[in-house]
């Protein structure tokens, strides 16, 4: 009987110790959770409330309405902006993949000792301000910029090309900013590919191209998917490049939200657009999560 009481008391003490340990973990996480709740959760809730027609103050309207969402999804102009946003994000992602995969392949398979310097050159632009990099493109693309002057001196063109403020300058600026994220997503996966599988394919008679498309490329799909999701989300929310290189000629949701907040002051409509952007990002994250679970299965 005494032994039973001793075992019971030990179990109770162990359970109490485990509970206190869990409580201490929550206490350690409390500052981070409080920070997220105050500076991320509350603004999101306020934004959602504004999009539904609710004001920020108790005296404001309390009637919930979907008018802002109906206007955004029924007006051809706003639907065009949503389509343009998805088109710019998709094309930028495709170009980044076409450029980034060969760069990652060269860094992993061919660069040798030059891999580290190449990685440094790839990361260095990320350490500088995106505004400075974008203004650099403005200098190159300007009517009397380096590119137009060079082409005119070669007598290739008679008058300056309108490169700046066009979709071409926007795509080049976006790709320049986002290609490093694609490369950095593919490099670790490519490094993990078992080279013996490629050697086996070559021994069995497959050429270099067939080995790449049947062995290497399928084994790196995880890195490709991660890079595509990351680049698409960043392109989807890009604002500075659109503003400085597009000059309002390429209108996407972030630029339109900025205009709604600062020019027309339609806060509710801008909030609805912000929530749509957030929904697109959540869909991308869900797709990446599903891909990761399929790989684990």
Backbone as CSV, one residue per row, in Angstrom:
resi,resn,N_x,N_y,N_z,CA_x,CA_y,CA_z,C_x,C_y,C_z
1,UNK,0.830,-1.208,0.000,0.000,0.000,0.000,0.867,1.261,0.000
2,UNK,1.905,1.204,0.833,2.824,2.353,0.911,3.540,2.561,-0.405
3,UNK,3.880,1.405,-1.067,4.562,1.526,-2.369,3.634,2.168,-3.402
4,UNK,2.320,1.790,-3.357,1.363,2.357,-4.299,1.233,3.863,-4.106
5,UNK,1.179,4.302,-2.840,1.074,5.738,-2.566,2.321,6.484,-3.050
6,UNK,3.483,5.787,-2.872,4.736,6.433,-3.296,4.765,6.611,-4.806
7,UNK,4.314,5.539,-5.536,4.288,5.630,-7.003,3.314,6.700,-7.459
8,UNK,2.147,6.766,-6.817,1.134,7.760,-7.187,1.638,9.185,-6.967
9,UNK,2.260,9.391,-5.829,2.781,10.735,-5.537,3.894,11.118,-6.497
10,UNK,4.700,10.139,-6.906,5.780,10.426,-7.872,5.193,10.810,-9.221
11,UNK,4.130,10.061,-9.603,3.496,10.371,-10.890,2.880,11.761,-10.870
12,UNK,2.227,12.104,-9.756,1.625,13.435,-9.635,2.699,14.511,-9.679
13,UNK,3.813,14.253,-8.991,4.897,15.235,-8.997,5.481,15.403,-10.388
14,UNK,5.640,14.273,-11.109,6.177,14.353,-12.482,5.231,15.107,-13.391
15,UNK,3.912,14.844,-13.240,2.934,15.562,-14.065,2.961,17.055,-13.758
16,UNK,3.084,17.406,-12.490,3.159,18.816,-12.126,4.403,19.490,-12.672
17,UNK,5.513,18.741,-12.651,6.759,19.296,-13.187,6.633,19.536,-14.690
18,UNK,6.006,18.561,-15.398,5.816,18.732,-16.847,4.916,19.927,-17.144
19,UNK,3.856,20.090,-16.340,2.959,21.229,-16.550,3.682,22.544,-16.340
20,UNK,4.485,22.621,-15.273,5.227,23.863,-15.018,6.217,24.140,-16.144
21,UNK,6.832,23.053,-16.697,7.783,23.250,-17.787,7.077,23.785,-19.035
22,UNK,5.861,23.251,-19.321,5.105,23.766,-20.468,4.712,25.223,-20.256
23,UNK,4.323,25.538,-19.002,3.962,26.929,-18.718,5.139,27.878,-18.918
24,UNK,6.346,27.417,-18.511,7.529,28.265,-18.687,7.811,28.495,-20.167
25,UNK,7.575,27.451,-21.001,7.784,27.628,-22.440,6.843,28.689,-22.992
26,UNK,5.581,28.633,-22.543,4.628,29.648,-23.008,5.038,31.036,-22.544
27,UNK,5.593,31.124,-21.334,6.048,32.419,-20.856,7.183,32.954,-21.715
28,UNK,8.094,32.048,-22.139,9.198,32.487,-22.998,8.687,32.962,-24.356
29,UNK,7.621,32.306,-24.847,7.083,32.685,-26.159,6.147,33.873,-26.094
30,UNK,5.749,34.276,-24.886,4.748,35.337,-24.752,5.173,36.660,-25.392
31,UNK,6.420,37.136,-25.200,6.786,38.417,-25.847,6.631,38.380,-27.365
32,UNK,7.079,37.275,-27.981,6.961,37.184,-29.442,5.499,37.116,-29.864
33,UNK,4.688,36.340,-29.118,3.266,36.239,-29.457,2.555,37.574,-29.275
34,UNK,2.907,38.286,-28.195,2.297,39.599,-27.960,2.681,40.582,-29.058
35,UNK,3.948,40.531,-29.483,4.404,41.422,-30.562,3.638,41.137,-31.856
36,UNK,3.512,39.836,-32.196,2.789,39.466,-33.418,1.316,39.870,-33.342
37,UNK,0.725,39.655,-32.165,-0.695,39.993,-32.021,-0.922,41.487,-32.174
38,UNK,-0.021,42.293,-31.609,-0.216,43.743,-31.629,0.098,44.356,-32.988
39,UNK,1.204,43.906,-33.616,1.657,44.575,-34.835,1.342,43.794,-36.101
40,UNK,0.749,42.612,-35.983,0.368,41.850,-37.167,-1.104,41.455,-37.118
41,UNK,-1.516,40.875,-36.002,-2.900,40.419,-35.898,-3.902,41.565,-35.846
42,UNK,-3.651,42.544,-34.992,-4.591,43.670,-34.855,-4.727,44.467,-36.153
43,UNK,-3.614,44.830,-36.825,-3.779,45.535,-38.105,-4.548,44.724,-39.138
44,UNK,-4.347,43.406,-39.159,-5.102,42.587,-40.111,-6.595,42.610,-39.798
45,UNK,-6.922,42.548,-38.518,-8.333,42.605,-38.131,-8.941,43.960,-38.476
46,UNK,-8.185,45.027,-38.241,-8.673,46.368,-38.594,-8.881,46.491,-40.102
47,UNK,-7.947,45.922,-40.849,-8.071,45.972,-42.308,-9.301,45.200,-42.772
48,UNK,-9.518,44.028,-42.164,-10.701,43.242,-42.526,-11.979,43.989,-42.173
49,UNK,-11.976,44.676,-41.030,-13.160,45.434,-40.615,-13.446,46.573,-41.585
50,UNK,-12.387,47.289,-42.005,-12.590,48.396,-42.958,-13.132,47.874,-44.284
51,UNK,-12.646,46.717,-44.720,-13.125,46.181,-46.003,-14.594,45.790,-45.936
52,UNK,-15.096,45.527,-44.720,-16.506,45.165,-44.548,-17.361,46.367,-44.180
53,UNK,-16.793,47.556,-44.285,-17.561,48.768,-44.050,-17.634,49.202,-42.605
54,UNK,-16.866,48.556,-41.723,-16.869,48.924,-40.305,-15.776,49.944,-40.050
55,UNK,-16.075,50.964,-39.256,-15.114,52.007,-38.955,-14.179,51.615,-37.835
56,UNK,-13.202,52.491,-37.576,-12.227,52.247,-36.514,-12.705,52.698,-35.141
57,UNK,-13.803,53.460,-35.115,-14.235,54.018,-33.839,-15.616,53.476,-33.474
58,UNK,-15.931,53.424,-32.174,-17.233,52.892,-31.760,-18.403,53.654,-32.362
59,UNK,-18.215,54.957,-32.640,-19.312,55.745,-33.193,-19.499,55.538,-34.690
60,UNK,-18.575,54.826,-35.306,-18.661,54.604,-36.746,-19.735,53.576,-37.066
61,UNK,-19.957,53.369,-38.374,-21.001,52.440,-38.817,-20.723,51.014,-38.339
62,UNK,-21.777,50.330,-37.957,-21.651,48.938,-37.489,-22.327,47.977,-38.449
63,UNK,-22.788,48.482,-39.595,-23.445,47.619,-40.577,-22.407,46.979,-41.490
64,UNK,-22.414,45.652,-41.533,-21.456,44.928,-42.373,-21.966,44.901,-43.815
65,UNK,-21.081,45.212,-44.740,-21.438,45.219,-46.158,-20.301,44.628,-46.982
66,UNK,-20.688,43.993,-48.092,-19.696,43.428,-49.014,-19.561,44.303,-50.255
67,UNK,-19.970,45.555,-50.137,-19.993,46.446,-51.298,-18.600,46.628,-51.903
68,UNK,-17.583,46.726,-51.056,-16.225,46.933,-51.575,-15.754,45.717,-52.372
69,UNK,-16.054,44.533,-51.872,-15.666,43.319,-52.599,-16.467,43.190,-53.896
70,UNK,-17.761,43.535,-53.847,-18.573,43.465,-55.056,-18.063,44.432,-56.112
71,UNK,-17.687,45.638,-55.670,-17.156,46.627,-56.616,-15.836,46.137,-57.215
72,UNK,-14.989,45.555,-56.393,-13.678,45.091,-56.859,-13.810,43.939,-57.848
73,UNK,-14.767,43.056,-57.617,-14.893,41.858,-58.446,-15.868,42.029,-59.605
74,UNK,-16.608,43.143,-59.647,-17.584,43.359,-60.725,-17.129,44.415,-61.718
75,UNK,-16.286,45.353,-61.279,-15.829,46.421,-62.156,-14.750,45.892,-63.108
76,UNK,-14.930,46.069,-64.428,-13.914,45.571,-65.387,-12.528,46.145,-65.162
77,UNK,-12.453,47.409,-64.688,-11.137,48.003,-64.467,-10.385,47.275,-63.351
78,UNK,-11.075,47.035,-62.244,-10.407,46.359,-61.126,-10.098,44.904,-61.465
79,UNK,-10.979,44.252,-62.233,-10.672,42.887,-62.665,-9.445,42.866,-63.571
80,UNK,-9.315,43.910,-64.410,-8.124,44.011,-65.255,-6.854,44.175,-64.438
81,UNK,-6.954,44.962,-63.359,-5.778,45.145,-62.492,-5.420,43.826,-61.798
82,UNK,-6.430,43.090,-61.351,-6.156,41.787,-60.720,-5.492,40.841,-61.729
83,UNK,-6.009,40.824,-62.962,-5.405,39.983,-63.997,-3.973,40.428,-64.289
84,UNK,-3.748,41.732,-64.355,-2.397,42.247,-64.620,-1.446,41.850,-63.491
85,UNK,-1.920,41.899,-62.256,-1.079,41.506,-61.124,-0.658,40.043,-61.240
86,UNK,-1.634,39.182,-61.544,-1.313,37.753,-61.670,-0.420,37.496,-62.879
87,UNK,-0.650,38.249,-63.978,0.178,38.064,-65.179,1.630,38.481,-64.913
88,UNK,1.818,39.637,-64.291,3.176,40.102,-63.994,3.879,39.126,-63.053
89,UNK,3.157,38.652,-62.032,3.765,37.718,-61.078,4.120,36.403,-61.758
90,UNK,3.226,35.902,-62.623,3.477,34.615,-63.282,4.639,34.704,-64.263
91,UNK,4.637,35.759,-65.103,5.727,35.894,-66.080,7.063,36.135,-65.385
92,UNK,7.056,36.948,-64.331,8.299,37.173,-63.591,8.813,35.866,-62.997
93,UNK,7.908,35.058,-62.452,8.315,33.766,-61.891,8.895,32.857,-62.972
94,UNK,8.243,32.831,-64.150,8.730,31.979,-65.244,10.121,32.422,-65.704
95,UNK,10.310,33.733,-65.881,11.625,34.226,-66.317,12.691,33.975,-65.257
96,UNK,12.330,34.154,-64.004,13.295,33.900,-62.923,13.707,32.432,-62.909
97,UNK,12.759,31.524,-63.195,13.088,30.096,-63.233,14.007,29.789,-64.410
98,UNK,13.691,30.367,-65.582,14.515,30.118,-66.768,15.937,30.644,-66.580
99,UNK,16.082,31.744,-65.858,17.415,32.307,-65.626,18.071,31.663,-64.402
100,UNK,17.278,31.445,-63.356,17.843,30.994,-62.089,18.312,29.550,-62.087
101,UNK,17.581,28.668,-62.786,17.982,27.251,-62.752,19.364,27.029,-63.380
102,UNK,19.619,27.562,-64.598,20.978,27.394,-65.139,22.066,27.993,-64.240
103,UNK,21.770,29.136,-63.619,22.759,29.741,-62.725,23.032,28.805,-61.532
104,UNK,21.967,28.247,-60.957,22.143,27.327,-59.832,22.898,26.072,-60.273
105,UNK,22.599,25.585,-61.478,23.264,24.380,-61.985,24.770,24.627,-62.162
106,UNK,25.111,25.775,-62.736,26.527,26.113,-62.930,27.233,26.250,-61.586
107,UNK,26.575,26.890,-60.626,27.204,27.070,-59.317,27.483,25.739,-58.637
108,UNK,26.563,24.785,-58.771,26.708,23.507,-58.053,27.600,22.525,-58.807
109,UNK,27.452,22.463,-60.131,28.105,21.400,-60.897,29.370,21.830,-61.625
110,UNK,29.510,23.092,-61.977,30.612,23.492,-62.852,31.544,24.538,-62.253
111,UNK,31.081,25.306,-61.292,31.866,26.461,-60.835,33.099,26.056,-60.046
112,UNK,33.033,24.942,-59.312,34.182,24.524,-58.509,34.529,25.560,-57.456
113,UNK,35.779,26.036,-57.483,36.215,27.019,-56.492,35.550,28.389,-56.699
114,UNK,34.986,28.579,-57.875,34.326,29.859,-58.132,32.905,29.910,-57.567
115,UNK,32.445,28.790,-56.970,31.078,28.749,-56.445,30.880,29.791,-55.338
116,UNK,31.862,29.903,-54.448,31.730,30.863,-53.346,31.725,32.305,-53.860
117,UNK,32.671,32.688,-54.749,32.578,34.056,-55.300,31.266,34.309,-56.031
118,UNK,30.764,33.299,-56.770,29.482,33.480,-57.458,28.342,33.676,-56.465
119,UNK,28.384,32.907,-55.357,27.358,33.069,-54.325,27.428,34.459,-53.704
120,UNK,28.653,34.949,-53.511,28.829,36.305,-52.964,28.245,37.346,-53.919
121,UNK,28.536,37.187,-55.215,27.998,38.128,-56.203,26.471,38.058,-56.262
122,UNK,25.940,36.867,-55.990,24.483,36.703,-56.035,23.806,37.364,-54.842
123,UNK,24.443,37.256,-53.674,23.829,37.769,-52.447,24.075,39.263,-52.270
124,UNK,25.200,39.756,-52.765,25.560,41.169,-52.544,24.449,42.155,-52.935
125,UNK,23.791,41.996,-54.091,22.717,42.957,-54.420,21.582,42.958,-53.403
126,UNK,21.370,41.811,-52.719,20.298,41.767,-51.727,20.616,42.620,-50.511
127,UNK,21.904,42.952,-50.325,22.310,43.748,-49.169,22.190,45.246,-49.431
128,UNK,21.891,45.620,-50.659,21.717,47.041,-50.977,20.230,47.376,-51.077
129,UNK,19.931,48.623,-50.976,18.541,49.078,-51.002,17.904,48.818,-52.364
130,UNK,16.678,48.314,-52.345,15.962,48.069,-53.599,15.689,49.381,-54.323
131,UNK,15.564,50.474,-53.580,15.334,51.780,-54.210,16.567,52.209,-54.999
132,UNK,17.753,52.000,-54.420,18.978,52.372,-55.128,19.142,51.529,-56.386
133,UNK,18.867,50.223,-56.269,18.998,49.359,-57.448,18.002,49.772,-58.535
134,UNK,16.794,50.114,-58.133,15.787,50.489,-59.121,16.126,51.819,-59.775
135,UNK,16.673,52.762,-59.012,17.099,54.026,-59.617,18.254,53.807,-60.582
136,UNK,19.074,52.794,-60.302,20.132,52.446,-61.254,19.564,52.041,-62.603
137,UNK,18.480,51.261,-62.576,17.826,50.886,-63.838,17.230,52.111,-64.528
138,UNK,16.725,53.068,-63.769,16.174,54.290,-64.375,17.267,55.044,-65.142
139,UNK,18.480,55.064,-64.563,19.590,55.730,-65.251,19.898,55.022,-66.572
140,UNK,19.860,53.710,-66.565,20.165,52.950,-67.780,19.067,53.091,-68.833
141,UNK,17.801,53.091,-68.364,16.676,53.061,-69.303,16.180,54.448,-69.713
142,UNK,16.710,55.486,-69.154,16.191,56.828,-69.423,16.304,57.180,-70.913
143,UNK,15.528,58.184,-71.310,15.514,58.583,-72.726,16.912,58.956,-73.200
144,UNK,17.677,59.636,-72.370,19.070,59.942,-72.690,19.994,59.116,-71.811
145,UNK,19.591,57.881,-71.530,20.380,57.011,-70.665,21.467,56.276,-71.425
146,UNK,22.117,55.385,-70.704,23.280,54.672,-71.255,22.880,53.812,-72.451
147,UNK,21.771,53.081,-72.332,21.390,52.149,-73.407,21.013,52.902,-74.677
148,UNK,20.176,53.924,-74.552,19.771,54.678,-75.731,20.943,55.408,-76.377
149,UNK,21.823,55.995,-75.544,23.006,56.683,-76.098,23.905,55.702,-76.838
150,UNK,24.083,54.533,-76.268,24.951,53.525,-76.896,24.384,53.086,-78.244
151,UNK,23.077,52.806,-78.285,22.456,52.357,-79.531,22.457,53.460,-80.591
152,UNK,22.297,54.701,-80.159,22.302,55.808,-81.121,23.709,56.058,-81.656
153,UNK,24.719,55.898,-80.816,26.098,56.065,-81.303,26.463,54.981,-82.307
154,UNK,25.869,53.806,-82.138,26.108,52.724,-83.101,25.207,52.840,-84.328
155,UNK,24.334,53.854,-84.332,23.383,54.090,-85.429,22.412,52.922,-85.593
156,UNK,22.152,52.235,-84.493,21.148,51.170,-84.510,19.752,51.776,-84.490
157,UNK,19.598,52.879,-83.779,18.313,53.577,-83.709,18.544,55.050,-84.020
158,UNK,17.498,55.710,-84.529,17.601,57.135,-84.865,17.143,58.030,-83.725
159,UNK,16.251,57.519,-82.885,15.744,58.291,-81.751,15.637,57.376,-80.537
160,UNK,15.666,57.939,-79.335,15.656,57.102,-78.118,14.426,56.216,-78.036
161,UNK,14.633,55.000,-77.555,13.537,54.062,-77.352,12.826,54.360,-76.032
162,UNK,11.508,54.245,-75.980,10.777,54.480,-74.710,10.828,53.255,-73.791
163,UNK,12.038,52.929,-73.336,12.184,51.725,-72.480,11.619,51.983,-71.095
164,UNK,12.001,53.142,-70.541,11.523,53.474,-69.198,10.015,53.706,-69.221
165,UNK,9.360,53.388,-68.111,7.909,53.542,-67.973,7.147,52.563,-68.855
166,UNK,7.766,51.464,-69.216,7.089,50.443,-70.015,7.097,49.127,-69.245
167,UNK,6.344,48.164,-69.775,6.321,46.856,-69.110,7.680,46.169,-69.192
168,UNK,8.468,46.482,-70.232,9.800,45.871,-70.365,10.690,46.251,-69.184
169,UNK,10.725,47.543,-68.857,11.559,47.983,-67.733,11.073,47.381,-66.416
170,UNK,9.737,47.235,-66.278,9.200,46.638,-65.046,9.637,45.189,-64.912
171,UNK,9.515,44.420,-65.998,9.901,43.006,-65.937,11.397,42.851,-65.670
172,UNK,12.225,43.671,-66.332,13.670,43.567,-66.103,14.009,43.900,-64.655
173,UNK,13.409,44.950,-64.127,13.661,45.308,-62.726,13.197,44.234,-61.759
174,UNK,12.023,43.664,-62.020,11.502,42.616,-61.131,12.390,41.373,-61.178
175,UNK,12.783,40.976,-62.384,13.621,39.780,-62.512,14.967,40.000,-61.828
176,UNK,15.530,41.181,-61.994,16.813,41.477,-61.353,16.722,41.370,-59.833
177,UNK,15.611,41.802,-59.282,15.454,41.771,-57.826,15.183,40.352,-57.317
178,UNK,14.437,39.550,-58.088,13.913,38.291,-57.553,14.676,37.042,-57.992
179,UNK,15.521,37.135,-58.999,16.276,35.946,-59.433,17.108,35.327,-58.299
180,UNK,17.783,36.120,-57.453,18.557,35.496,-56.365,17.723,34.577,-55.477
181,UNK,16.460,34.908,-55.240,15.616,34.052,-54.397,15.355,32.711,-55.085
182,UNK,15.210,32.720,-56.402,15.016,31.463,-57.127,16.287,30.620,-57.054
183,UNK,17.439,31.246,-57.288,18.708,30.504,-57.261,18.961,29.912,-55.874
184,UNK,18.756,30.710,-54.846,19.004,30.241,-53.481,18.029,29.135,-53.065
185,UNK,16.879,29.044,-53.713,15.931,27.959,-53.411,16.325,26.658,-54.108
186,UNK,16.948,26.753,-55.283,17.278,25.565,-56.065,18.638,24.979,-55.670
187,UNK,19.598,25.834,-55.320,20.967,25.362,-55.046,21.018,24.249,-53.988
188,UNK,20.388,24.395,-52.810,20.494,23.328,-51.798,19.901,22.001,-52.266
189,UNK,18.796,22.063,-53.017,18.172,20.828,-53.515,19.068,20.174,-54.560
190,UNK,19.670,20.989,-55.415,20.558,20.456,-56.448,21.807,19.832,-55.821
191,UNK,22.284,20.428,-54.742,23.449,19.856,-54.051,23.123,18.496,-53.435
192,UNK,21.853,18.274,-53.094,21.460,17.019,-52.460,21.152,15.889,-53.426
193,UNK,21.200,16.165,-54.727,20.921,15.111,-55.714,22.073,14.105,-55.727
194,UNK,21.738,12.844,-55.623,22.748,11.780,-55.631,23.337,11.647,-57.034
195,UNK,24.602,11.986,-57.189,25.240,11.942,-58.508,25.317,10.523,-59.059
196,UNK,25.229,9.504,-58.166,25.321,8.119,-58.650,24.103,7.760,-59.509
197,UNK,22.951,8.400,-59.236,21.777,8.139,-60.065,22.002,8.650,-61.491
198,UNK,22.631,9.810,-61.610,22.927,10.346,-62.943,23.972,9.476,-63.641
199,UNK,24.983,9.024,-62.887,26.008,8.152,-63.482,25.391,6.840,-63.957
200,UNK,24.436,6.324,-63.197,23.775,5.074,-63.595,23.006,5.269,-64.897
201,UNK,22.319,6.409,-65.004,21.581,6.688,-66.238,22.521,6.793,-67.427
202,UNK,23.687,7.436,-67.223,24.652,7.559,-68.316,25.224,6.203,-68.701
203,UNK,25.473,5.332,-67.692,25.993,3.986,-67.974,24.982,3.169,-68.772
204,UNK,23.694,3.378,-68.496,22.642,2.638,-69.196,22.349,3.200,-70.585
205,UNK,23.081,4.209,-70.988,22.961,4.677,-72.360,22.270,6.001,-72.548
206,UNK,21.801,6.621,-71.479,21.131,7.916,-71.606,22.163,9.013,-71.868
207,UNK,21.820,9.930,-72.748,22.704,11.049,-73.010,22.612,12.089,-71.901
208,UNK,23.408,13.140,-72.043,23.430,14.180,-71.009,22.077,14.874,-70.903
209,UNK,21.461,15.179,-72.039,20.176,15.892,-72.016,19.087,15.002,-71.416
210,UNK,19.055,13.720,-71.855,18.022,12.815,-71.334,18.233,12.560,-69.845
211,UNK,19.478,12.446,-69.428,19.755,12.259,-67.993,19.265,13.446,-67.181
212,UNK,19.462,14.639,-67.734,19.026,15.830,-67.011,17.505,15.858,-66.871
213,UNK,16.792,15.588,-67.982,15.337,15.720,-67.938,14.645,14.538,-67.246
214,UNK,15.291,13.391,-67.175,14.649,12.228,-66.554,15.139,11.950,-65.129
215,UNK,16.290,12.492,-64.770,16.836,12.219,-63.427,17.003,13.518,-62.626
216,UNK,17.827,14.414,-63.140,18.186,15.610,-62.363,16.986,16.526,-62.139
217,UNK,16.295,16.856,-63.219,15.185,17.812,-63.095,14.071,17.307,-62.165
218,UNK,13.622,16.038,-62.296,12.582,15.580,-61.359,13.025,15.600,-59.896
219,UNK,14.318,15.347,-59.656,14.808,15.334,-58.272,14.942,16.736,-57.681
220,UNK,14.865,17.754,-58.523,14.994,19.126,-58.015,13.658,19.877,-58.058
221,UNK,12.567,19.148,-58.260,11.261,19.817,-58.350,10.891,20.525,-57.043
222,UNK,11.351,19.971,-55.918,11.023,20.613,-54.634,11.617,22.021,-54.560
223,UNK,12.884,22.137,-54.978,13.515,23.460,-54.986,12.861,24.393,-55.985
224,UNK,12.476,23.847,-57.143,11.801,24.671,-58.156,10.466,25.177,-57.616
225,UNK,9.708,24.270,-56.977,8.402,24.681,-56.434,8.568,25.741,-55.344
226,UNK,9.556,25.540,-54.461,9.784,26.523,-53.399,10.175,27.879,-53.976
227,UNK,11.078,27.852,-54.959,11.503,29.107,-55.581,10.359,29.803,-56.299
228,UNK,9.532,29.022,-57.008,8.409,29.620,-57.741,7.400,30.250,-56.779
229,UNK,7.082,29.551,-55.702,6.131,30.095,-54.730,6.688,31.371,-54.098
230,UNK,7.974,31.330,-53.732,8.595,32.494,-53.090,8.631,33.691,-54.037
231,UNK,9.077,33.472,-55.268,9.172,34.579,-56.229,7.779,35.106,-56.582
232,UNK,6.813,34.200,-56.754,5.456,34.646,-57.097,4.879,35.530,-55.992
233,UNK,5.068,35.117,-54.734,4.526,35.918,-53.627,5.196,37.281,-53.555
234,UNK,6.540,37.310,-53.722,7.246,38.592,-53.662,6.860,39.497,-54.834
235,UNK,6.720,38.899,-56.022,6.311,39.698,-57.187,4.886,40.199,-57.027
236,UNK,4.061,39.375,-56.425,2.660,39.743,-56.237,2.512,40.996,-55.360
237,UNK,3.395,41.142,-54.403,3.314,42.292,-53.507,4.318,43.384,-53.811
238,UNK,5.000,43.293,-54.947,6.022,44.290,-55.285,5.394,45.655,-55.540
239,UNK,6.031,46.676,-54.993,5.477,48.030,-55.126,6.504,49.024,-55.668
240,UNK,7.711,49.011,-55.085,8.719,50.019,-55.443,9.097,49.927,-56.915
241,UNK,9.334,48.715,-57.406,9.739,48.554,-58.807,8.627,49.009,-59.748
242,UNK,7.385,48.657,-59.415,6.254,49.093,-60.243,6.163,50.615,-60.288
243,UNK,6.371,51.225,-59.141,6.211,52.676,-59.042,7.324,53.418,-59.772
244,UNK,8.580,52.968,-59.591,9.717,53.712,-60.124,10.017,53.388,-61.584
245,UNK,9.773,52.170,-62.010,10.077,51.799,-63.398,8.840,51.820,-64.299
246,UNK,7.662,51.595,-63.711,6.440,51.608,-64.518,5.825,52.979,-64.650
247,UNK,6.084,53.863,-63.672,5.528,55.230,-63.696,4.012,55.238,-63.884
248,UNK,3.344,54.240,-63.329,1.876,54.205,-63.414,1.328,53.576,-64.675
249,UNK,2.194,53.202,-65.608,1.714,52.573,-66.843,1.448,51.080,-66.673
250,UNK,2.050,50.462,-65.675,1.781,49.067,-65.339,1.152,49.080,-63.944
251,UNK,-0.153,48.953,-63.901,-0.876,49.079,-62.631,-1.199,47.689,-62.087
252,UNK,-0.689,47.400,-60.908,-1.000,46.151,-60.217,-1.689,46.480,-58.889
253,UNK,-2.098,45.452,-58.186,-2.850,45.685,-56.945,-2.090,46.524,-55.909
254,UNK,-0.798,46.251,-55.634,-0.104,47.100,-54.650,-0.106,48.574,-55.042
255,UNK,0.117,48.853,-56.336,0.124,50.254,-56.785,-1.272,50.859,-56.680
256,UNK,-2.287,50.073,-57.014,-3.662,50.579,-56.932,-4.071,50.809,-55.470
257,UNK,-3.620,49.945,-54.579,-3.906,50.146,-53.142,-3.289,51.462,-52.665
258,UNK,-2.051,51.708,-53.104,-1.377,52.958,-52.739,-2.171,54.162,-53.243
259,UNK,-2.657,54.080,-54.490,-3.432,55.183,-55.049,-4.758,55.366,-54.305
260,UNK,-5.392,54.261,-53.931,-6.662,54.351,-53.208,-6.475,54.995,-51.836
261,UNK,-5.359,54.692,-51.188,-5.114,55.252,-49.858,-4.730,56.730,-49.933
262,UNK,-3.900,57.098,-50.920,-3.318,58.446,-50.926,-4.057,59.440,-51.811
263,UNK,-4.698,58.972,-52.876,-5.323,59.896,-53.818,-6.834,59.943,-53.662
264,UNK,-7.492,58.798,-53.800,-8.959,58.791,-53.758,-9.510,58.604,-52.344
265,UNK,-8.649,58.133,-51.430,-9.034,57.940,-50.020,-10.229,56.973,-49.871
266,UNK,-10.301,55.991,-50.739,-11.312,54.939,-50.583,-10.693,53.817,-49.745
267,UNK,-10.701,54.028,-48.446,-10.001,53.129,-47.534,-10.619,51.729,-47.548
268,UNK,-11.937,51.669,-47.610,-12.605,50.368,-47.598,-12.246,49.530,-48.816
269,UNK,-12.236,50.172,-49.997,-11.879,49.452,-51.218,-10.411,49.025,-51.183
270,UNK,-9.548,49.911,-50.711,-8.127,49.552,-50.598,-7.938,48.394,-49.628
271,UNK,-8.702,48.384,-48.546,-8.603,47.273,-47.587,-9.055,45.964,-48.219
272,UNK,-10.121,46.019,-49.029,-10.581,44.804,-49.717,-9.514,44.284,-50.669
273,UNK,-8.843,45.188,-51.375,-7.754,44.769,-52.270,-6.601,44.160,-51.476
274,UNK,-6.295,44.728,-50.329,-5.230,44.188,-49.485,-5.569,42.770,-49.034
275,UNK,-6.816,42.548,-48.684,-7.221,41.208,-48.265,-7.140,40.213,-49.410
276,UNK,-7.422,40.680,-50.639,-7.285,39.795,-51.797,-5.828,39.403,-51.997
277,UNK,-4.907,40.381,-51.851,-3.479,40.062,-51.938,-3.081,39.050,-50.877
278,UNK,-3.587,39.252,-49.661,-3.280,38.326,-48.572,-3.815,36.931,-48.886
279,UNK,-5.005,36.867,-49.479,-5.584,35.571,-49.831,-4.724,34.847,-50.872
280,UNK,-4.218,35.587,-51.854,-3.346,34.972,-52.868,-2.090,34.395,-52.221
281,UNK,-1.510,35.139,-51.288,-0.313,34.654,-50.586,-0.637,33.394,-49.785
282,UNK,-1.775,33.380,-49.117,-2.152,32.201,-48.323,-2.368,30.981,-49.220
283,UNK,-2.954,31.206,-50.399,-3.137,30.093,-51.343,-1.780,29.542,-51.786
284,UNK,-0.827,30.431,-52.044,0.523,29.990,-52.424,1.172,29.182,-51.307
285,UNK,1.056,29.661,-50.071,1.643,28.939,-48.939,0.979,27.582,-48.751
286,UNK,-0.329,27.523,-48.951,-1.037,26.239,-48.827,-0.568,25.262,-49.908
287,UNK,-0.381,25.777,-51.146,0.097,24.915,-52.224,1.483,24.367,-51.912
288,UNK,2.368,25.231,-51.362,3.705,24.761,-51.001,3.633,23.716,-49.889
289,UNK,2.742,23.936,-48.924,2.593,22.969,-47.830,2.102,21.632,-48.350
290,UNK,1.154,21.662,-49.276,0.643,20.418,-49.862,1.731,19.674,-50.616
291,UNK,2.559,20.429,-51.365,3.661,19.799,-52.087,4.645,19.148,-51.128
292,UNK,4.930,19.829,-50.023,5.862,19.265,-49.040,5.300,17.990,-48.417
293,UNK,4.008,17.967,-48.141,3.406,16.774,-47.544,3.353,15.629,-48.546
294,UNK,3.112,15.944,-49.815,3.118,14.892,-50.836,4.499,14.272,-50.944
295,UNK,5.543,15.096,-50.826,6.912,14.576,-50.898,7.202,13.670,-49.704
296,UNK,6.735,14.094,-48.511,6.974,13.270,-47.318,6.226,11.939,-47.401
297,UNK,5.008,11.983,-48.027,4.232,10.754,-48.145,4.909,9.798,-49.144
